[in-house]
Amino acid sequence: MKEIWIYAEVREDRVNEVAYELLTRALDLKGKLEDSIISAVLMGRNIPDADKQELIKRGADRVYYVDNPLLKDFVVEPYSKVLIELINRYKPEIIIAPATTQGRTLMPYTAVRLQTGLTADCTGLDIDEAGNLLQTRPAIGGNVMATIRTSTRPQMATVRPHSTRPAPIDESREGEVIEVDVSLTEEDAPVKKLEYLKDKTQVVTVQDADIVVSGGRGIGRADNFKIVYRLAELLGGAVGASRDVVDRGWITYPHQVGLSGKTVNPKVYIALGISGSIQHLAGMQTSETIIAINKDPDAQIFRVSDLGIVGDLHEVVPVLIERLEALKNEI
Amino acid sequence: MRIIIPIKQVPETSNVKMDPETGTMVREGVESIINPLDLYSIELGIRLKEQYGGEIIVVSMGPPKAQEALREAIAMGCDDAVLLTDRFFAGADTFATSYTLTKAMEKLKPFDLIICGERATDGDTAQVGPGLAALLGLPLSTFTSRIELEDGCIKATRLIEGGYEVLSLPTPALVTVVKEISDPRLPTLRGKQKAKKLEIKKWTAQDMEADTAKTGLKGSPTRVVKTFNPKVAREGKLIEVKDEKTLAQAVDEIISLLKEKAAI
Ligand SMILES: Cc1cc2nc3c(=O)[nH]c(=O)nc-3n(C[C@H](O)[C@H](O)[C@H](O)COP(=O)(O)OP(=O)(O)OC[C@H]3O[C@@H](n4cnc5c(N)ncnc54)[C@H](O)[C@@H]3O)c2cc1C
Ligand SMILES: Nc1ncnc2c1ncn2[C@@H]1O[C@H](COP(=O)(O)O)[C@@H](O)[C@H]1O
């Protein structure tokens, strides 16, 4: 029997939704890989049972759970030690983790210690005739797609968040929660987490949001960002930005989308006054739907847009906001 | 402080043109540059040196041409450079790269800090930094946006989803940094002169006692089996706003698309 593992990321003591996206991937792979089961690996401290059950209802046949005070917050050294012990014990065929800051720290740290291959930030996963994992990812800023195969075991990959829907709950599903004991000492945790500072300018973070509304130089000045915020708020989305406006100090760096900022993959990306440089596109062109407003009909952003509005954003956005407000009041 | 900064030379992609017929990148005439995200690690290193004294050694694995990147780092203010170059290193994936760089770091011991860029803009993996930390057994902070030294420890602020977290790392340690950490300086005239004259050390697999079964293509557990152009399945509908009527139409279209995508 072959095990397909997903790393169930925990944030603030709860399983993060991104784990359910991985279950969608794993369910697909399970259908293609003979004699396989799905196991979720979960570590932390006092994770609610309901979260473990939810992993099962959404597709996991097994949940390996490791509870330890040293796993209360994500710190790579003890997390990796536990993951390696689990891997050595249960010998999974495939391990996928989200390409979040956690996944992109834990997986490369773990893969080299196991002397196995790891593919970053995949947007497509498949199984070939021989039962190998085919890992497809954007490269060179999303201008080329590459399919990668791993000759060693386990085959490991991180998967771009939002590149698939979360697996739905099926109340009839059953599975097993296996508590695994892994001994950890203070020596396994040389790095200490001192504090967490929540970013108050981001109700939702760009990487986590289903909708991202981004502003570029066309916004005109820092103060005008309030229309970007208002639009994002009405849509329940996050505020993004081009590098140009970050460098001008109109908005802070965590909002920056692109090559030297964050990669986002929302359902809807709205670009306001952004020209669509290759570096900006690198961070958002895999978004499901792209809407752009730009007064230049030749702007590059229109080349990747589903809907492009050629016009002054200062005319269009206020009308759009008004309409959305009216819609809200109707409900 | 003795600081080691691994840097990569990458193709300059900011002026990249796409072939409109094939949709592929036009590679001809593309220059090579320092990975733009490595400029932030170099700048951080120089600032730490200015504050605490010490020296910075830049290391790159690549073809002989990669020494250009090392010279540029010297021109910015780094002190010494090592080029890891050998035909056995060609075609390395992130595992083989992490291994090869690890062998170089072992030779460069002792050091206090290794600073990596968040990721290289060609491969875009962000895997080498963590891989290096794991093989060297160094405490790690990724996506670091700020560091301070406190009682022999490094206080690192990481940019993560939803905010920042602060870690305390004993030294020696490895950090990978994001753009927010610094604002890179330009090379100085004096630096450029130094860069021109500096004899760059060149190390082969043998010099580092590296196991060539773990380097280059041979040592790489991953293989690219296919490359293709991304499907751009975009509708590409354009509406020009000229008057009240087209404005209303544009807004209608946005709203109906948002509704279709269940965004509202
Ligand atoms: C190494 C490197 C890394 C980089 N990383 C990033 C990155 O991570 N993210 C990123 O975004 N960029 C990045 N860049 C910068 C990138 O090359 C562009 O400079 C930047 O994206 C431009 O930002 P912009 O589109 O806001 O500004 P501009 O290119 O100046 O475009 C502004 C647009 O607004 C339009 N406009 C103006 N007024 C209005 C109006 N009233 N209504 C409607 N439209 C209007 C204009 O027609 C224009 O198209 C990077 C560059 C380099 C070299
Ligand atoms: N060939 C290389 N030589 C030196 N440093 C490298 C090399 N490849 C990657 N790095 C370092 O690892 C970081 C991340 O690269 P990557 O994992 O390839 O995205 C870079 O910013 C460099 O600091």
PDB file of C-alpha atoms and ligand atoms in Angstrom, chain B residues 6-8 35 37-38 41 59-62 94 97 101 115-120 122-129, ligand 2:
ATOM      1  CA  PRO B   6      25.815  32.799  -1.479  1.00  0.00           C
ATOM      2  CA  ILE B   7      24.741  34.576  -4.654  1.00  0.00           C
ATOM      3  CA  LYS B   8      23.546  33.303  -7.996  1.00  0.00           C
ATOM      4  CA  ASN B  35      19.944  37.469  -8.836  1.00  0.00           C
ATOM      5  CA  LEU B  37      16.905  39.255  -4.704  1.00  0.00           C
ATOM      6  CA  ASP B  38      20.517  38.625  -3.693  1.00  0.00           C
ATOM      7  CA  SER B  41      21.313  39.979   1.222  1.00  0.00           C
ATOM      8  CA  VAL B  59      30.226  32.532  -2.913  1.00  0.00           C
ATOM      9  CA  SER B  60      28.675  31.457  -6.154  1.00  0.00           C
ATOM     10  CA  MET B  61      28.322  28.125  -7.862  1.00  0.00           C
ATOM     11  CA  GLY B  62      28.212  28.468 -11.608  1.00  0.00           C
ATOM     12  CA  THR B  94      18.265  22.458  -5.376  1.00  0.00           C
ATOM     13  CA  THR B  97      23.183  22.977  -5.140  1.00  0.00           C
ATOM     14  CA  LEU B 101      27.379  25.019  -1.301  1.00  0.00           C
ATOM     15  CA  ILE B 115      22.688  35.300   4.352  1.00  0.00           C
ATOM     16  CA  CYS B 116      20.765  33.992   1.332  1.00  0.00           C
ATOM     17  CA  GLY B 117      18.314  35.701  -0.958  1.00  0.00           C
ATOM     18  CA  GLU B 118      14.688  34.627  -0.604  1.00  0.00           C
ATOM     19  CA  ARG B 119      14.833  32.924  -4.002  1.00  0.00           C
ATOM     20  CA  ALA B 120      16.559  33.107  -7.334  1.00  0.00           C
ATOM     21  CA  ASP B 122      15.214  31.972 -12.636  1.00  0.00           C
ATOM     22  CA  GLY B 123      14.348  28.789 -10.747  1.00  0.00           C
ATOM     23  CA  ASP B 124      12.088  30.563  -8.277  1.00  0.00           C
ATOM     24  CA  THR B 125      12.315  27.787  -5.721  1.00  0.00           C
ATOM     25  CA  ALA B 126      13.459  29.438  -2.470  1.00  0.00           C
ATOM     26  CA  GLN B 127      14.788  26.004  -1.501  1.00  0.00           C
ATOM     27  CA  VAL B 128      18.539  26.430  -1.414  1.00  0.00           C
ATOM     28  CA  GLY B 129      18.679  28.579   1.739  1.00  0.00           C
TER      29      GLY B 129
HETATM   30  N1  LIG C   2      24.279  28.490  -7.758  1.00  0.00           N
HETATM   31  C1  LIG C   2      24.214  29.184  -6.628  1.00  0.00           C
HETATM   32  N2  LIG C   2      25.332  29.742  -6.100  1.00  0.00           N
HETATM   33  C2  LIG C   2      25.277  30.447  -4.955  1.00  0.00           C
HETATM   34  N3  LIG C   2      24.155  30.669  -4.263  1.00  0.00           N
HETATM   35  C3  LIG C   2      23.005  30.143  -4.727  1.00  0.00           C
HETATM   36  C4  LIG C   2      22.972  29.378  -5.921  1.00  0.00           C
HETATM   37  N4  LIG C   2      21.699  28.997  -6.129  1.00  0.00           N
HETATM   38  C5  LIG C   2      20.972  29.506  -5.113  1.00  0.00           C
HETATM   39  N5  LIG C   2      21.744  30.206  -4.258  1.00  0.00           N
HETATM   40  C6  LIG C   2      21.334  30.910  -3.020  1.00  0.00           C
HETATM   41  O1  LIG C   2      20.062  30.438  -2.623  1.00  0.00           O
HETATM   42  C7  LIG C   2      19.083  31.452  -2.691  1.00  0.00           C
HETATM   43  C8  LIG C   2      17.764  30.866  -3.124  1.00  0.00           C
HETATM   44  O2  LIG C   2      17.843  30.323  -4.417  1.00  0.00           O
HETATM   45  P1  LIG C   2      16.790  29.279  -4.999  1.00  0.00           P
HETATM   46  O3  LIG C   2      16.550  28.260  -3.941  1.00  0.00           O
HETATM   47  O4  LIG C   2      17.453  28.720  -6.217  1.00  0.00           O
HETATM   48  O5  LIG C   2      15.527  30.034  -5.330  1.00  0.00           O
HETATM   49  C9  LIG C   2      19.678  32.505  -3.603  1.00  0.00           C
HETATM   50  O6  LIG C   2      19.142  33.783  -3.326  1.00  0.00           O
HETATM   51  C10 LIG C   2      21.166  32.396  -3.248  1.00  0.00           C
HETATM   52  O7  LIG C   2      21.435  33.069  -2.020  1.00  0.00           O
END
